[in-house]
Coordinates of C-alpha atoms in Angstrom, one line a residue:
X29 CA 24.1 -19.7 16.5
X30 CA 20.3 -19.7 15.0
X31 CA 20.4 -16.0 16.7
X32 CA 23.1 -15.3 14.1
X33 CA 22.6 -16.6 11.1
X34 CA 18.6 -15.1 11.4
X35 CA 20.5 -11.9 11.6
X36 CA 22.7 -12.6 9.0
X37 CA 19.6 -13.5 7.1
X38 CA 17.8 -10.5 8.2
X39 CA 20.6 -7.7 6.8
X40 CA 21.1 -9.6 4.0
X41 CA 17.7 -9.5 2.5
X42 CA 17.7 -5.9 3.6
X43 CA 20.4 -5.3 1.7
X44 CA 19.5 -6.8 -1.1
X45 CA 16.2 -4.7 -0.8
X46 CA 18.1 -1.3 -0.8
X47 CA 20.2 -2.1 -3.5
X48 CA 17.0 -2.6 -5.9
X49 CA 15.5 0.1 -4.5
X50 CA 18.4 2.1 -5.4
X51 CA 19.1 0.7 -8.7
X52 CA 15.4 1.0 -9.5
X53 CA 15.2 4.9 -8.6
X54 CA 18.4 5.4 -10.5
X55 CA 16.7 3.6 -14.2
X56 CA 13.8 6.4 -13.3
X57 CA 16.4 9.1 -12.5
X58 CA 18.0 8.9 -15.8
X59 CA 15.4 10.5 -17.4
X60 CA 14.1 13.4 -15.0
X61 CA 11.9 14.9 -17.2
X62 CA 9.7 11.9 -17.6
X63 CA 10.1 11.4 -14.2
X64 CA 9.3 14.8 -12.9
X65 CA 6.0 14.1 -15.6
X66 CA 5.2 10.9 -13.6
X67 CA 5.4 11.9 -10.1
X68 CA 3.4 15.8 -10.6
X69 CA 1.5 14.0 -12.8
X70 CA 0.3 11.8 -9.9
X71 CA -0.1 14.7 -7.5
X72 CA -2.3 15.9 -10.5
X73 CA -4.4 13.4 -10.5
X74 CA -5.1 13.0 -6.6
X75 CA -6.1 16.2 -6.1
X76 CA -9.3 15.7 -8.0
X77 CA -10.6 13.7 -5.4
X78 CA -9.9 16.5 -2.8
X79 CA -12.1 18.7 -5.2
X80 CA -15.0 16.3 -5.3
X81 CA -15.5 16.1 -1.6
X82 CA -14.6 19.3 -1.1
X83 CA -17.7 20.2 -3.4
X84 CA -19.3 17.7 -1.7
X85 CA -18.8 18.4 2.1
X86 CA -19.3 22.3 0.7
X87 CA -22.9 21.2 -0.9
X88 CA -24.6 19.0 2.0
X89 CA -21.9 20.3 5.2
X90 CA -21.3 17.7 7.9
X91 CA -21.8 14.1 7.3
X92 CA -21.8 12.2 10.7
X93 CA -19.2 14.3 12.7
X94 CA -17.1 14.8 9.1
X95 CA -16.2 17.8 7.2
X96 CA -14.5 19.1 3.9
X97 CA -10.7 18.9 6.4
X98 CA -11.4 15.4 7.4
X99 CA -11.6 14.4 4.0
X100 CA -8.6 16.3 3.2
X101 CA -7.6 14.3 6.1
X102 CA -8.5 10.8 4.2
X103 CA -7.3 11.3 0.9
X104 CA -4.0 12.4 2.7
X105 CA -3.9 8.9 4.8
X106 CA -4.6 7.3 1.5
X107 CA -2.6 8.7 -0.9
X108 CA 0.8 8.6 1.2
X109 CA 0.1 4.5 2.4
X110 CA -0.7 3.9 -1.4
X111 CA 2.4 5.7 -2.1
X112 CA 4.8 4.3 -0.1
X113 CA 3.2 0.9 -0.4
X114 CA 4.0 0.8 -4.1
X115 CA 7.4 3.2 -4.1
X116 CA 9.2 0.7 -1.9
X117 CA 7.4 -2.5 -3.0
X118 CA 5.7 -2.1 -6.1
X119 CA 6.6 -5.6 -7.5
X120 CA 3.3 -6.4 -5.1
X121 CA 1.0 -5.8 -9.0
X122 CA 3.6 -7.8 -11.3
X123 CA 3.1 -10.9 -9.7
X124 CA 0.4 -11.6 -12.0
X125 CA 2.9 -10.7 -14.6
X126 CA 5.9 -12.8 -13.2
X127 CA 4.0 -16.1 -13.5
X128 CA 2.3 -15.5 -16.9
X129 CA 5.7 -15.0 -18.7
X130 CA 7.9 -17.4 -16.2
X131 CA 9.8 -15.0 -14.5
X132 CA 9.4 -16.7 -11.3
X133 CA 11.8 -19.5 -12.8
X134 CA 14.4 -17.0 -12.1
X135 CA 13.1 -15.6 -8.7
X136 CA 12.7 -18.9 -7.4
X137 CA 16.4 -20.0 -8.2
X138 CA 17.6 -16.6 -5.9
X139 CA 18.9 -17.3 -2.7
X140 CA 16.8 -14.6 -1.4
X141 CA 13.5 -14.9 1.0
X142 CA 10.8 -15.4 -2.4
X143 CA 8.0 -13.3 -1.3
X144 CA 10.7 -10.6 -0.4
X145 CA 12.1 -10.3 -3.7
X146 CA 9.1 -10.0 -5.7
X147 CA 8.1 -7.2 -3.8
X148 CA 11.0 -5.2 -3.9
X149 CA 11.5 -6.2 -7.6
X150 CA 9.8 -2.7 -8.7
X151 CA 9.6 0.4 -7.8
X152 CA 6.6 2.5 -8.8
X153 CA 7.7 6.1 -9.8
X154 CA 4.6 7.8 -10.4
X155 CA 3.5 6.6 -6.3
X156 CA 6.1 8.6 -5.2
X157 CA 4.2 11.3 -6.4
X158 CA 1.4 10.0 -4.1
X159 CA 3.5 9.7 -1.0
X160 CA 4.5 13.6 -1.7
X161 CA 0.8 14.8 -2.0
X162 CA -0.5 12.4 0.9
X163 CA 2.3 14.4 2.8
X164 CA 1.1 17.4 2.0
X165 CA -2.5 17.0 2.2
X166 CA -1.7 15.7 6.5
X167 CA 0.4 18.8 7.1
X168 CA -2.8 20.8 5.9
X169 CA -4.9 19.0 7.8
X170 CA -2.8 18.9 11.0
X171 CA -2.5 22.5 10.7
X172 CA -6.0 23.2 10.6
X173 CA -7.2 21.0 12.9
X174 CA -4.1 22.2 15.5
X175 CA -2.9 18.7 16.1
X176 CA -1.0 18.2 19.4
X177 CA 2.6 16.5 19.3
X178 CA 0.3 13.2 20.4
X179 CA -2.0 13.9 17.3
X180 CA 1.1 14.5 15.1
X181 CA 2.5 11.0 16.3
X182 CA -0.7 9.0 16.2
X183 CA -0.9 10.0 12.3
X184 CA 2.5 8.8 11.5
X185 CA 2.0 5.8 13.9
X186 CA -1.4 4.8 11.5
X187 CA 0.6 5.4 8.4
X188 CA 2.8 2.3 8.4
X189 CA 0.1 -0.6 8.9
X190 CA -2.1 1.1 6.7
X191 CA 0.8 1.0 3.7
X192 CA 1.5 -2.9 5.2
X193 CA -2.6 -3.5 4.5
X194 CA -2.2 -2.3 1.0
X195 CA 0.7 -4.2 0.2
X196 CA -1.2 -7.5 1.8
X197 CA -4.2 -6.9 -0.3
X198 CA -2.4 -6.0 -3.4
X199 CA -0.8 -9.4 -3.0
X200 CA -4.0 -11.4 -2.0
X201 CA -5.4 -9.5 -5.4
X202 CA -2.6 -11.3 -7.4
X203 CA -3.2 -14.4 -6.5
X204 CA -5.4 -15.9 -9.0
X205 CA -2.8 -15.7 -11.6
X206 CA -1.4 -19.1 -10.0
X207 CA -4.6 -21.0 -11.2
X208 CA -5.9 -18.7 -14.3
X209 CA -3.8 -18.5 -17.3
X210 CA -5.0 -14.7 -17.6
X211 CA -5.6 -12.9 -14.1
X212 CA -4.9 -9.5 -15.1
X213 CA -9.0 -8.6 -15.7
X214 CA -9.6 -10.3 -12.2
X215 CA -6.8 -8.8 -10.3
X216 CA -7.5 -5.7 -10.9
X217 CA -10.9 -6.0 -10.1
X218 CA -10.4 -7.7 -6.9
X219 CA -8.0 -4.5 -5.7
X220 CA -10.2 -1.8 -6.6
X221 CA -13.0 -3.6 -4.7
X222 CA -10.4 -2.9 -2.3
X223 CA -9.2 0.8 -3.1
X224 CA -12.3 2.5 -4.0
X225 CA -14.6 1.9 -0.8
X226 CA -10.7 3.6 1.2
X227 CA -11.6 6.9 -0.5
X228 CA -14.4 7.3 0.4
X229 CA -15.3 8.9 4.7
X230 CA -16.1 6.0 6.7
X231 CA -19.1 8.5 8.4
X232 CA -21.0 8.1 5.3
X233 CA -21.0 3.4 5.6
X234 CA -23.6 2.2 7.3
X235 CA -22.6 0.1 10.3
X236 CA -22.7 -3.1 8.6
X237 CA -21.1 -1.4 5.8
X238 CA -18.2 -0.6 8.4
X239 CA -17.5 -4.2 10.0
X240 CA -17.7 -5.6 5.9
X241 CA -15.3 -2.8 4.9
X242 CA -13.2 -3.4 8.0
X243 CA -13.2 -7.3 8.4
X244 CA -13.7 -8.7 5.5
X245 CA -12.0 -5.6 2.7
X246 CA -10.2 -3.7 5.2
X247 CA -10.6 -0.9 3.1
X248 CA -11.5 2.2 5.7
X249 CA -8.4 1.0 8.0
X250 CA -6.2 2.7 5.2
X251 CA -7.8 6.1 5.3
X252 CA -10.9 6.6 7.5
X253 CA -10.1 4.8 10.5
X254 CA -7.2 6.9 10.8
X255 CA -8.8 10.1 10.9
X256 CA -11.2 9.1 12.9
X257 CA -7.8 7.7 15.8
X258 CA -6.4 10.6 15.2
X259 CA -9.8 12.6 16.0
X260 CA -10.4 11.0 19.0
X261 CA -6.7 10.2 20.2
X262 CA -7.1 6.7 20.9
X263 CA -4.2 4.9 21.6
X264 CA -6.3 1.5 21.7
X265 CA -7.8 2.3 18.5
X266 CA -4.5 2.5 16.9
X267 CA -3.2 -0.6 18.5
X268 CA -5.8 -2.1 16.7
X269 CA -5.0 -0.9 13.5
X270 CA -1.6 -2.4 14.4
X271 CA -2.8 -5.7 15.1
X272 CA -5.5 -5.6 11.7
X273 CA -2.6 -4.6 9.9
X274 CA -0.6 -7.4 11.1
X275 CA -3.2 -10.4 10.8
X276 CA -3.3 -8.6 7.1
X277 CA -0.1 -9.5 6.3
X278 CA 0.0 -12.4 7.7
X279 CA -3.0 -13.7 5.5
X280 CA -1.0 -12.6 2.7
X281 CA 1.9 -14.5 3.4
X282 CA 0.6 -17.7 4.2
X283 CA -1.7 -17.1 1.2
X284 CA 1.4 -16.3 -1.5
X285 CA 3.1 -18.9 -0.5
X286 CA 0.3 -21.2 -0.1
X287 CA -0.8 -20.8 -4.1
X288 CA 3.2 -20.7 -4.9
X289 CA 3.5 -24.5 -4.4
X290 CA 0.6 -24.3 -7.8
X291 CA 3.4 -22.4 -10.2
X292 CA 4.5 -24.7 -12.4
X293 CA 7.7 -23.3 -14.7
X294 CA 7.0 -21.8 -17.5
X295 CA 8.6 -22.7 -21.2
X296 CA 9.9 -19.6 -21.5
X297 CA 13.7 -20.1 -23.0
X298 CA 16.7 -18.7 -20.6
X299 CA 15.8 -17.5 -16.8
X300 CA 15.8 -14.0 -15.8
X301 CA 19.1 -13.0 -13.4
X302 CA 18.6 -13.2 -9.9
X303 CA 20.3 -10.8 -9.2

Protein backbone atom coordinates (compact mmCIF):
# COMPACT_ATOMS: atom_id res chain seq x y z
CA UNK A 1 0.00 0.00 0.00
CA UNK A 2 2.96 2.69 1.02
CA UNK A 3 4.60 0.99 -2.27
CA UNK A 4 1.56 2.63 -4.09
CA UNK A 5 0.70 5.62 -2.97
CA UNK A 6 4.84 6.66 -3.17
CA UNK A 7 4.28 5.83 -6.67
CA UNK A 8 1.29 7.68 -7.00
CA UNK A 9 3.17 10.41 -5.38
CA UNK A 10 6.13 9.95 -7.48
CA UNK A 11 4.05 10.40 -11.14
CA UNK A 12 2.16 12.89 -9.77
CA UNK A 13 4.79 15.45 -8.93
CA UNK A 14 6.33 14.39 -12.21
CA UNK A 15 3.56 15.35 -13.85
CA UNK A 16 2.93 18.30 -12.43
CA UNK A 17 6.69 19.04 -13.40
CA UNK A 18 6.12 18.55 -17.15
CA UNK A 19 3.16 20.37 -17.27
CA UNK A 20 5.16 23.66 -16.11
CA UNK A 21 7.77 22.80 -17.98
CA UNK A 22 5.52 22.78 -20.91
CA UNK A 23 3.43 25.69 -20.12
CA UNK A 24 6.64 27.62 -19.36
CA UNK A 25 8.32 26.86 -22.87
CA UNK A 26 5.07 27.68 -24.49
CA UNK A 27 4.88 31.67 -22.67
CA UNK A 28 8.66 31.81 -24.28
CA UNK A 29 7.46 30.27 -27.60
CA UNK A 30 4.95 32.85 -28.17
CA UNK A 31 7.36 35.23 -29.02
CA UNK A 32 10.14 33.35 -31.17
CA UNK A 33 11.96 36.16 -32.15
CA UNK A 34 12.81 37.26 -28.66
CA UNK A 35 13.36 33.86 -27.93
CA UNK A 36 15.55 32.92 -30.77
CA UNK A 37 17.51 36.50 -29.29
CA UNK A 38 17.75 34.89 -25.90
CA UNK A 39 18.96 31.50 -26.58
CA UNK A 40 21.86 32.64 -29.66
CA UNK A 41 22.31 35.26 -27.57
CA UNK A 42 23.52 32.92 -24.84
CA UNK A 43 25.62 30.83 -27.25
CA UNK A 44 27.01 34.36 -28.00
CA UNK A 45 28.16 34.97 -24.98
CA UNK A 46 29.75 31.46 -23.96
CA UNK A 47 31.82 31.43 -26.63
CA UNK A 48 34.05 34.21 -25.36
CA UNK A 49 35.31 32.09 -22.86
CA UNK A 50 36.40 29.52 -25.43
CA UNK A 51 38.33 32.51 -27.07
CA UNK A 52 40.09 33.47 -23.85
CA UNK A 53 41.59 30.09 -23.20
CA UNK A 54 41.99 29.36 -26.45
CA UNK A 55 44.38 32.58 -26.58
CA UNK A 56 45.54 31.43 -23.49
CA UNK A 57 46.43 27.71 -24.01
CA UNK A 58 47.73 29.23 -27.66
CA UNK A 59 50.10 31.85 -25.65
CA UNK A 60 51.82 29.66 -22.80
CA UNK A 61 50.81 25.80 -24.52
CA UNK A 62 50.25 23.02 -22.01
CA UNK A 63 49.33 23.68 -18.49
CA UNK A 64 49.75 20.40 -16.41
CA UNK A 65 48.70 17.74 -18.94
CA UNK A 66 45.87 20.46 -20.48
CA UNK A 67 45.50 21.99 -23.75
CA UNK A 68 43.37 24.57 -25.78
CA UNK A 69 40.69 21.01 -26.59
CA UNK A 70 40.52 20.26 -22.95
CA UNK A 71 39.30 23.61 -22.24
CA UNK A 72 36.94 23.34 -25.10
CA UNK A 73 36.27 20.32 -23.22
CA UNK A 74 35.35 22.32 -19.80
CA UNK A 75 33.42 25.12 -20.97
CA UNK A 76 31.43 22.35 -22.90
CA UNK A 77 30.87 20.28 -19.36
CA UNK A 78 29.97 23.65 -17.94
CA UNK A 79 27.89 25.25 -20.14
CA UNK A 80 25.41 22.24 -20.90
CA UNK A 81 25.10 21.23 -16.72
CA UNK A 82 24.49 25.13 -16.29
CA UNK A 83 22.08 24.82 -19.00
CA UNK A 84 20.04 22.11 -18.28
CA UNK A 85 20.28 22.87 -14.55
CA UNK A 86 18.41 26.17 -15.10
CA UNK A 87 16.12 25.11 -18.38
CA UNK A 88 14.40 22.41 -16.43
CA UNK A 89 14.68 24.02 -12.91
CA UNK A 90 15.36 27.49 -13.06
CA UNK A 91 12.99 28.43 -10.18
CA UNK A 92 16.41 27.20 -8.08
CA UNK A 93 17.50 31.71 -8.34
CA UNK A 94 13.79 33.03 -7.45
CA UNK A 95 13.67 31.57 -4.23
CA UNK A 96 15.24 34.63 -3.00
CA UNK A 97 12.47 36.31 -4.81
CA UNK A 98 9.53 34.05 -3.62
CA UNK A 99 10.04 34.87 0.03
CA UNK A 100 10.77 38.63 -0.31
CA UNK A 101 7.30 39.26 -2.09
CA UNK A 102 5.27 36.21 -0.20
CA UNK A 103 4.88 33.99 -2.88
CA UNK A 104 5.70 31.11 -0.85
CA UNK A 105 2.20 31.75 0.87
CA UNK A 106 0.84 30.19 -2.28
CA UNK A 107 3.56 27.43 -2.87
CA UNK A 108 3.23 26.26 0.53
CA UNK A 109 -0.75 25.87 0.34
CA UNK A 110 0.00 23.38 -3.01
CA UNK A 111 -0.39 19.84 -2.47
CA UNK A 112 2.78 19.37 -4.27
CA UNK A 113 6.39 18.18 -2.73
CA UNK A 114 7.57 22.24 -1.69
CA UNK A 115 11.09 22.11 -2.75
CA UNK A 116 9.83 20.40 -6.06
CA UNK A 117 7.69 23.08 -7.00
CA UNK A 118 9.90 25.90 -6.63
CA UNK A 119 12.21 24.41 -8.75
CA UNK A 120 10.26 23.71 -11.52
CA UNK A 121 8.38 27.05 -11.15
CA UNK A 122 10.62 28.64 -14.00
CA UNK A 123 12.14 27.90 -16.81
CA UNK A 124 15.22 29.77 -17.97
CA UNK A 125 15.10 30.43 -21.73
CA UNK A 126 18.28 32.02 -22.45
CA UNK A 127 20.13 28.42 -20.63
CA UNK A 128 18.73 26.55 -23.22
CA UNK A 129 21.02 28.35 -25.28
CA UNK A 130 23.74 27.02 -22.93
CA UNK A 131 22.66 23.47 -22.99
CA UNK A 132 22.86 23.85 -27.07
CA UNK A 133 26.51 25.31 -27.06
CA UNK A 134 27.75 22.97 -24.14
CA UNK A 135 26.50 20.27 -26.67
CA UNK A 136 28.31 21.49 -29.23
CA UNK A 137 31.48 22.41 -27.76
CA UNK A 138 31.58 18.05 -26.41
CA UNK A 139 30.93 16.81 -29.90
CA UNK A 140 34.02 19.04 -30.90
CA UNK A 141 35.90 17.82 -28.33
CA UNK A 142 35.02 14.14 -28.63
CA UNK A 143 35.82 14.39 -32.16
CA UNK A 144 39.16 15.64 -31.66
CA UNK A 145 40.23 13.83 -29.06
CA UNK A 146 38.56 10.37 -30.89
CA UNK A 147 36.59 9.41 -27.89
CA UNK A 148 35.69 5.66 -27.70
CA UNK A 149 31.90 4.54 -27.23
CA UNK A 150 33.23 4.25 -23.27
CA UNK A 151 34.58 7.88 -23.52
CA UNK A 152 31.34 9.01 -25.27
CA UNK A 153 29.34 7.38 -22.31
CA UNK A 154 31.47 8.42 -19.43
CA UNK A 155 30.80 12.27 -20.62
CA UNK A 156 27.15 11.87 -20.71
CA UNK A 157 27.29 9.78 -17.51
CA UNK A 158 29.31 13.16 -15.64
CA UNK A 159 26.76 15.38 -17.10
CA UNK A 160 23.78 14.72 -14.94
CA UNK A 161 25.45 15.04 -11.25
CA UNK A 162 27.21 17.87 -12.44
CA UNK A 163 23.78 19.76 -13.52
CA UNK A 164 22.31 18.13 -9.88
CA UNK A 165 25.58 20.02 -8.13
CA UNK A 166 24.55 23.21 -9.72
CA UNK A 167 21.07 23.10 -8.85
CA UNK A 168 22.17 22.16 -5.07
CA UNK A 169 24.40 25.06 -4.84
CA UNK A 170 22.16 27.45 -6.52
CA UNK A 171 19.68 26.55 -3.84
CA UNK A 172 22.22 26.57 -0.83
CA UNK A 173 23.12 30.27 -2.48
CA UNK A 174 19.40 31.20 -1.91
CA UNK A 175 19.17 30.51 1.37
CA UNK A 176 19.85 33.65 3.23
CA UNK A 177 16.87 35.24 1.92
CA UNK A 178 14.98 33.24 4.87
CA UNK A 179 16.89 35.40 7.58
CA UNK A 180 17.79 38.76 5.50
CA UNK A 181 15.12 40.94 4.33
CA UNK A 182 17.35 41.66 1.16
CA UNK A 183 19.53 38.50 -0.04
CA UNK A 184 19.69 39.26 -3.57
CA UNK A 185 23.44 41.18 -3.23
CA UNK A 186 24.48 37.98 -1.10
CA UNK A 187 23.06 35.38 -3.22
CA UNK A 188 24.48 36.19 -5.99
CA UNK A 189 27.70 36.54 -4.52
CA UNK A 190 27.67 33.31 -2.79
CA UNK A 191 26.97 31.46 -6.46
CA UNK A 192 29.52 33.04 -8.42
CA UNK A 193 32.02 32.04 -5.62
CA UNK A 194 30.62 28.99 -6.91
CA UNK A 195 30.48 29.42 -10.84
CA UNK A 196 33.60 31.30 -11.52
CA UNK A 197 36.38 28.93 -9.97
CA UNK A 198 34.15 25.86 -12.63
CA UNK A 199 35.51 27.73 -15.64
CA UNK A 200 38.37 27.83 -15.04
CA UNK A 201 41.04 24.02 -15.89
CA UNK A 202 41.38 22.33 -12.62
CA UNK A 203 45.42 21.75 -13.94
CA UNK A 204 45.97 25.28 -13.23
CA UNK A 205 44.62 24.92 -8.78
CA UNK A 206 47.01 24.11 -6.68
CA UNK A 207 46.37 20.90 -4.70
CA UNK A 208 44.90 22.55 -1.82
CA UNK A 209 43.15 24.68 -4.20
CA UNK A 210 41.63 21.31 -5.65
CA UNK A 211 40.35 19.57 -2.30
CA UNK A 212 38.76 23.51 -1.28
CA UNK A 213 37.23 23.68 -4.81
CA UNK A 214 36.12 20.06 -4.59
CA UNK A 215 34.94 19.66 -0.81
CA UNK A 216 34.10 22.58 0.34
CA UNK A 217 32.68 24.71 -3.40
CA UNK A 218 32.46 21.76 -5.46
CA UNK A 219 33.09 23.93 -8.27
CA UNK A 220 35.75 21.84 -10.62
CA UNK A 221 33.28 18.67 -10.21
CA UNK A 222 31.03 20.63 -12.81
CA UNK A 223 33.52 21.02 -15.49
CA UNK A 224 37.17 19.94 -14.78
CA UNK A 225 36.79 16.81 -13.03
CA UNK A 226 34.96 15.67 -15.93
CA UNK A 227 37.51 16.13 -18.44
CA UNK A 228 39.95 14.92 -16.52
CA UNK A 229 37.27 11.10 -15.99
CA UNK A 230 36.85 11.21 -19.27
CA UNK A 231 40.70 11.56 -20.03
CA UNK A 232 41.65 8.95 -17.98
CA UNK A 233 38.47 6.61 -18.25
CA UNK A 234 37.90 6.03 -14.75
CA UNK A 235 34.89 4.44 -13.96
CA UNK A 236 35.67 4.99 -10.03
CA UNK A 237 36.34 8.46 -10.61
CA UNK A 238 33.00 8.93 -12.00
CA UNK A 239 31.25 6.98 -9.35
CA UNK A 240 32.57 9.46 -7.29
CA UNK A 241 31.23 12.33 -8.95
CA UNK A 242 27.96 10.38 -8.52
CA UNK A 243 28.25 10.04 -4.91
CA UNK A 244 29.62 14.11 -4.54
CA UNK A 245 26.86 14.90 -6.54
CA UNK A 246 24.44 13.07 -4.42
CA UNK A 247 25.70 14.22 -0.84
CA UNK A 248 25.23 17.77 -2.81
CA UNK A 249 21.91 17.52 -3.03
CA UNK A 250 21.25 16.09 -0.23
CA UNK A 251 22.85 19.11 1.73
CA UNK A 252 20.59 21.18 -0.18
CA UNK A 253 17.55 19.54 0.73
CA UNK A 254 18.00 19.17 4.26
CA UNK A 255 19.31 22.78 4.14
CA UNK A 256 15.96 24.30 2.14
CA UNK A 257 13.90 22.80 4.24
CA UNK A 258 15.81 23.34 7.27
CA UNK A 259 15.65 27.41 6.81
CA UNK A 260 11.89 26.93 5.48
CA UNK A 261 10.53 26.35 9.02
CA UNK A 262 12.12 30.47 9.38
CA UNK A 263 9.49 31.88 6.50
CA UNK A 264 7.09 33.63 8.11
CA UNK A 265 4.03 34.78 5.52
CA UNK A 266 4.33 37.66 4.11
CA UNK A 267 1.47 40.66 4.14
CA UNK A 268 1.16 40.53 0.70
CA UNK A 269 -2.84 40.78 -0.14
CA UNK A 270 -4.29 37.53 -2.13
CA UNK A 271 -2.01 34.27 -2.69
CA UNK A 272 -0.50 33.29 -5.82
CA UNK A 273 -2.38 30.01 -7.60
CA UNK A 274 -0.93 26.84 -6.93
CA UNK A 275 -1.49 25.62 -9.69
Amino acid sequence: MADNMFVKTLHHEWAVAVLSWRTNLRAALENRIAFGLQVFGMMINDSAFVAVWAIFFTTFGTVNGWDVWDSVGLLGFGTITFGLAFAFFGGAPWINKYVADASFDGILLSPNTVLWRVLTSKTDVAALGDAVFGLILLVLYAVKIQATPEMIGMMFLAIIPGAAITVAMSILSQLPAFFLLDGDSIAMSLYKSFLSPSLYPSALYSDAARIFYTVVIPSILVGGIPVEIVRSQNWLFLLGLWIAALVWVAIAILAFYTCLKKYESGNAIGLRSAN
